[in-house]
Amino acid sequence: SAVISQKPSRDICQRGTSLTIQCQVDSQVTMMFWYRQQPGQSLTLIATANQGSEATYESGFVIDKFPISRPNLTFSTLTVSNMSPEDSSIYLCSAVRGMGDTEAFFGQGTRLTVV
Amino acid sequence: AQSVTQPDIHITVSEGASLELRCNYSYGATPYLFWYVQSPGQGLQLLLKYFSGDTLVQGIKGFEAEFKRSQSSFNLRKPSVHWSDAAEYFCAVGGGGGSYIPTFGRGTSLIVHP
């Protein structure tokens, strides 16, 4: 399995500001994703991070609010922009190692509180 | 579209008792099925997965799950629960058509009484 490190692990931010979350995988992976887990809820896919091109966003999520980068096969960032209290959630980075693998691995998550 | 239903929001068991967490899925083809566990403040850890073959799959930490196509179910079981098993459990379905992106159920919170 791949080891995924996320940072920060938690943060408290002022509304109107932005936070960038970093995700580092210990080996090259074919696919990387970002999920949001709102309090007491399940995981909702935000987007697929594509290397060298724009991320693919799910319905209800837009690039202006959640810009994503993936400069190489082991690293991705998610920015939560112009934050409001409704953005308070756990944000999880996930990856699928290779086309022969079909299970997703997860980082430990970033717990974001917006005040 | 694929979907997952976990009908139980909370399950409470006594330590040492057996456990079964329910999961029903909707998927147009042979699904890939997963169970993940999330301990408080942690990310998700894969417990087990089913792709094909034997419908009873063994996972880590003494968990097992049985795929029943006729019932569209993939229930998670453990014969004897330990206090450290208290966590959130997520069933997920994915795969097929080249998509490896899992769709998650809402989760079941397991509470273990001493």
Coordinates of C-alpha atoms in Angstrom, one line a residue:
Chain A
S1 CA 0.0 0.0 0.0
A2 CA 1.0 3.6 -0.5
V3 CA 1.7 5.9 2.4
I4 CA 0.0 9.3 2.1
S5 CA 1.0 12.3 4.2
Q6 CA -1.1 15.3 4.5
K7 CA -0.4 18.6 6.1
P8 CA -1.5 20.5 8.0
S9 CA -3.3 17.9 10.0
R10 CA -5.6 20.6 11.4
D11 CA -6.1 24.3 11.2
I12 CA -8.3 27.0 12.5
C13 CA -8.8 29.8 9.9
Q14 CA -10.5 33.1 9.7
R15 CA -13.4 33.5 7.3
G16 CA -12.4 35.1 4.0
T17 CA -8.9 33.6 4.0
S18 CA -7.6 30.6 2.0
L19 CA -5.8 27.5 3.1
T20 CA -3.7 25.2 1.0
I21 CA -3.5 21.5 2.0
Q22 CA -0.6 19.4 0.8
C23 CA -0.6 15.7 0.0
Q24 CA 2.6 13.7 -0.5
V25 CA 2.6 10.0 -1.5
D26 CA 5.7 7.9 -0.9
S27 CA 5.6 6.4 -4.4
Q28 CA 4.3 7.2 -7.8
V29 CA 0.5 6.8 -8.2
T30 CA -1.7 6.9 -11.2
M31 CA -4.7 8.7 -9.7
M32 CA -5.1 11.2 -6.8
F33 CA -8.4 12.5 -5.4
W34 CA -9.6 15.0 -2.9
Y35 CA -12.6 14.3 -0.7
R36 CA -14.6 16.3 1.8
Q37 CA -16.1 14.9 4.9
Q38 CA -18.5 17.2 6.7
P39 CA -19.2 16.7 10.4
G40 CA -21.0 13.4 10.9
Q41 CA -21.2 12.8 7.2
S42 CA -19.7 10.4 4.7
L43 CA -17.1 11.3 2.1
T44 CA -17.9 13.4 -0.9
L45 CA -15.6 13.5 -3.9
I46 CA -14.4 17.0 -4.7
A47 CA -12.2 16.3 -7.7
T48 CA -9.7 14.1 -9.4
A49 CA -6.3 15.7 -9.5
N50 CA -4.7 15.3 -13.0
Q51 CA -1.0 15.5 -13.5
G52 CA -0.1 18.4 -15.7
S53 CA -3.7 19.5 -16.4
E54 CA -6.7 20.9 -14.8
A55 CA -8.5 18.8 -12.2
T56 CA -11.8 17.1 -12.9
Y57 CA -14.4 18.5 -10.6
E58 CA -17.6 16.8 -9.4
S59 CA -20.9 18.4 -9.5
G60 CA -21.2 21.2 -6.9
F61 CA -17.5 21.9 -6.7
V62 CA -15.7 24.6 -8.8
I63 CA -12.1 25.4 -9.5
D64 CA -12.4 29.0 -8.2
K65 CA -13.4 27.7 -4.8
F66 CA -11.2 24.6 -4.7
P67 CA -8.2 25.1 -6.9
I68 CA -6.1 21.9 -7.2
S69 CA -2.6 21.3 -8.4
R70 CA -0.8 18.1 -9.3
P71 CA 2.7 18.9 -10.6
N72 CA 4.0 15.3 -10.6
L73 CA 3.0 11.7 -9.8
T74 CA 3.5 12.0 -6.0
F75 CA 2.2 15.4 -4.9
S76 CA -1.0 17.4 -5.0
T77 CA -2.4 20.4 -3.3
L78 CA -6.0 21.5 -2.6
T79 CA -6.7 25.1 -1.7
V80 CA -9.9 26.1 0.0
S81 CA -10.5 29.7 -1.0
N82 CA -12.4 32.5 0.5
M83 CA -13.5 30.3 3.4
S84 CA -16.7 30.5 5.3
P85 CA -17.8 28.4 8.3
E86 CA -19.6 26.1 6.0
D87 CA -16.2 24.9 4.7
S88 CA -15.4 23.5 8.1
S89 CA -14.8 19.8 7.3
I90 CA -12.2 17.1 7.1
Y91 CA -10.4 17.2 3.8
L92 CA -8.9 13.9 2.7
C93 CA -6.4 13.1 0.0
S94 CA -6.6 9.7 -1.7
A95 CA -4.7 7.8 -4.3
V96 CA -4.8 4.7 -6.4
R97 CA -1.3 3.3 -6.9
G98 CA -1.6 1.8 -10.4
M99 CA -3.9 0.6 -13.0
G100 CA -3.7 -2.9 -11.7
D101 CA -4.8 -1.8 -8.2
T102 CA -8.3 -0.9 -7.5
E103 CA -8.4 0.2 -3.9
A104 CA -7.9 3.7 -2.9
F105 CA -5.5 4.7 0.0
F106 CA -6.1 7.7 2.2
G107 CA -4.1 10.3 4.1
Q108 CA -5.0 11.0 7.7
G109 CA -7.0 14.1 6.7
T110 CA -6.9 17.8 7.4
R111 CA -9.4 19.0 10.0
L112 CA -10.4 22.5 9.0
T113 CA -12.4 24.8 11.3
V114 CA -13.4 28.2 9.9
V115 CA -14.3 30.9 12.4
Chain B
A1 CA -25.0 5.3 -11.1
Q2 CA -23.4 3.4 -8.3
S3 CA -24.6 3.9 -4.7
V4 CA -24.2 2.4 -1.3
T5 CA -26.6 2.1 1.6
Q6 CA -25.6 1.6 5.2
P7 CA -28.9 1.4 7.0
D8 CA -27.5 1.6 10.5
I9 CA -26.2 4.9 11.7
H10 CA -25.1 3.6 15.1
I11 CA -24.5 0.1 16.3
T12 CA -23.8 -0.7 20.0
V13 CA -22.3 -4.0 21.1
S14 CA -20.7 -5.4 24.2
E15 CA -17.0 -6.3 24.1
G16 CA -16.6 -9.9 23.1
A17 CA -20.0 -10.0 21.3
S18 CA -20.3 -10.7 17.6
L19 CA -20.8 -7.9 15.1
E20 CA -22.4 -7.5 11.7
L21 CA -22.5 -4.2 9.9
R22 CA -24.9 -4.0 6.9
C23 CA -24.1 -2.7 3.4
N24 CA -26.3 -2.8 0.3
Y25 CA -25.0 -1.5 -3.0
S26 CA -26.4 -0.5 -6.4
Y27 CA -24.2 -1.1 -9.4
G28 CA -24.8 -2.1 -13.0
A29 CA -22.0 -4.7 -13.3
T30 CA -19.8 -6.8 -11.1
P31 CA -18.8 -4.4 -8.3
Y32 CA -15.6 -3.8 -6.5
L33 CA -16.6 -3.6 -2.9
F34 CA -14.6 -2.3 0.1
W35 CA -14.9 -1.7 3.8
Y36 CA -12.9 1.0 5.4
V37 CA -12.5 2.0 9.1
Q38 CA -11.9 5.5 10.4
S39 CA -10.8 5.9 14.0
P40 CA -11.4 9.2 15.7
G41 CA -9.2 11.9 14.2
Q42 CA -7.7 9.5 11.6
G43 CA -7.9 8.9 7.9
L44 CA -9.5 5.8 6.4
Q45 CA -7.9 2.4 6.6
L46 CA -8.8 -0.4 4.2
L47 CA -10.2 -3.4 6.1
L48 CA -10.9 -5.7 3.1
K49 CA -12.0 -5.7 -0.5
Y50 CA -13.9 -7.9 -2.9
F51 CA -13.2 -8.1 -6.6
S52 CA -14.1 -11.6 -7.7
G53 CA -13.7 -15.2 -6.7
D54 CA -14.5 -16.5 -3.2
T55 CA -17.5 -14.5 -1.9
L56 CA -16.2 -14.6 1.7
V57 CA -13.3 -12.4 2.1
Q58 CA -11.0 -12.0 5.0
G59 CA -9.5 -8.7 6.1
I60 CA -7.3 -7.3 8.7
K61 CA -8.1 -7.1 12.5
G62 CA -10.2 -10.3 12.3
F63 CA -12.9 -8.8 10.1
E64 CA -14.6 -10.7 7.2
A65 CA -17.3 -9.8 4.7
E66 CA -19.5 -11.8 2.5
F67 CA -20.6 -10.8 -1.0
K68 CA -24.1 -11.8 -1.8
R69 CA -25.0 -10.9 -5.4
S70 CA -28.7 -12.0 -5.0
Q71 CA -29.1 -9.6 -2.1
S72 CA -26.8 -6.9 -3.4
S73 CA -25.1 -7.0 0.0
F74 CA -21.6 -6.9 1.4
N75 CA -22.0 -7.2 5.2
L76 CA -19.0 -6.9 7.5
R77 CA -18.7 -9.3 10.4
K78 CA -16.4 -10.0 13.3
P79 CA -17.0 -12.9 15.8
S80 CA -15.7 -11.1 18.9
V81 CA -15.4 -7.3 19.1
H82 CA -12.7 -5.6 21.0
W83 CA -13.0 -2.1 22.6
S84 CA -10.4 -0.9 20.1
D85 CA -12.8 -1.6 17.3
A86 CA -14.9 1.4 18.2
A87 CA -14.8 3.6 15.1
E88 CA -16.7 4.7 12.0
Y89 CA -17.0 2.0 9.3
F90 CA -17.6 2.9 5.7
C91 CA -18.7 0.6 2.9
A92 CA -17.8 1.6 -0.6
V93 CA -18.4 0.5 -4.2
G94 CA -16.2 1.2 -7.1
G95 CA -14.5 -0.1 -10.2
G96 CA -15.9 -1.0 -13.6
G97 CA -15.5 1.0 -16.7
G98 CA -12.0 2.0 -15.7
S99 CA -13.3 4.0 -12.8
Y100 CA -11.4 3.4 -9.6
I101 CA -13.1 6.1 -7.7
P102 CA -15.1 4.6 -4.8
T103 CA -18.5 5.8 -3.8
F104 CA -19.0 5.7 0.0
G105 CA -22.0 4.9 2.2
R106 CA -22.8 7.3 5.0
G107 CA -21.0 5.2 7.5
T108 CA -21.9 3.2 10.6
S109 CA -20.6 4.3 14.0
L110 CA -19.6 1.3 16.2
I111 CA -19.9 1.8 19.9
V112 CA -18.3 -0.9 22.1
H113 CA -19.4 -1.2 25.8
P114 CA -17.1 -2.9 28.2

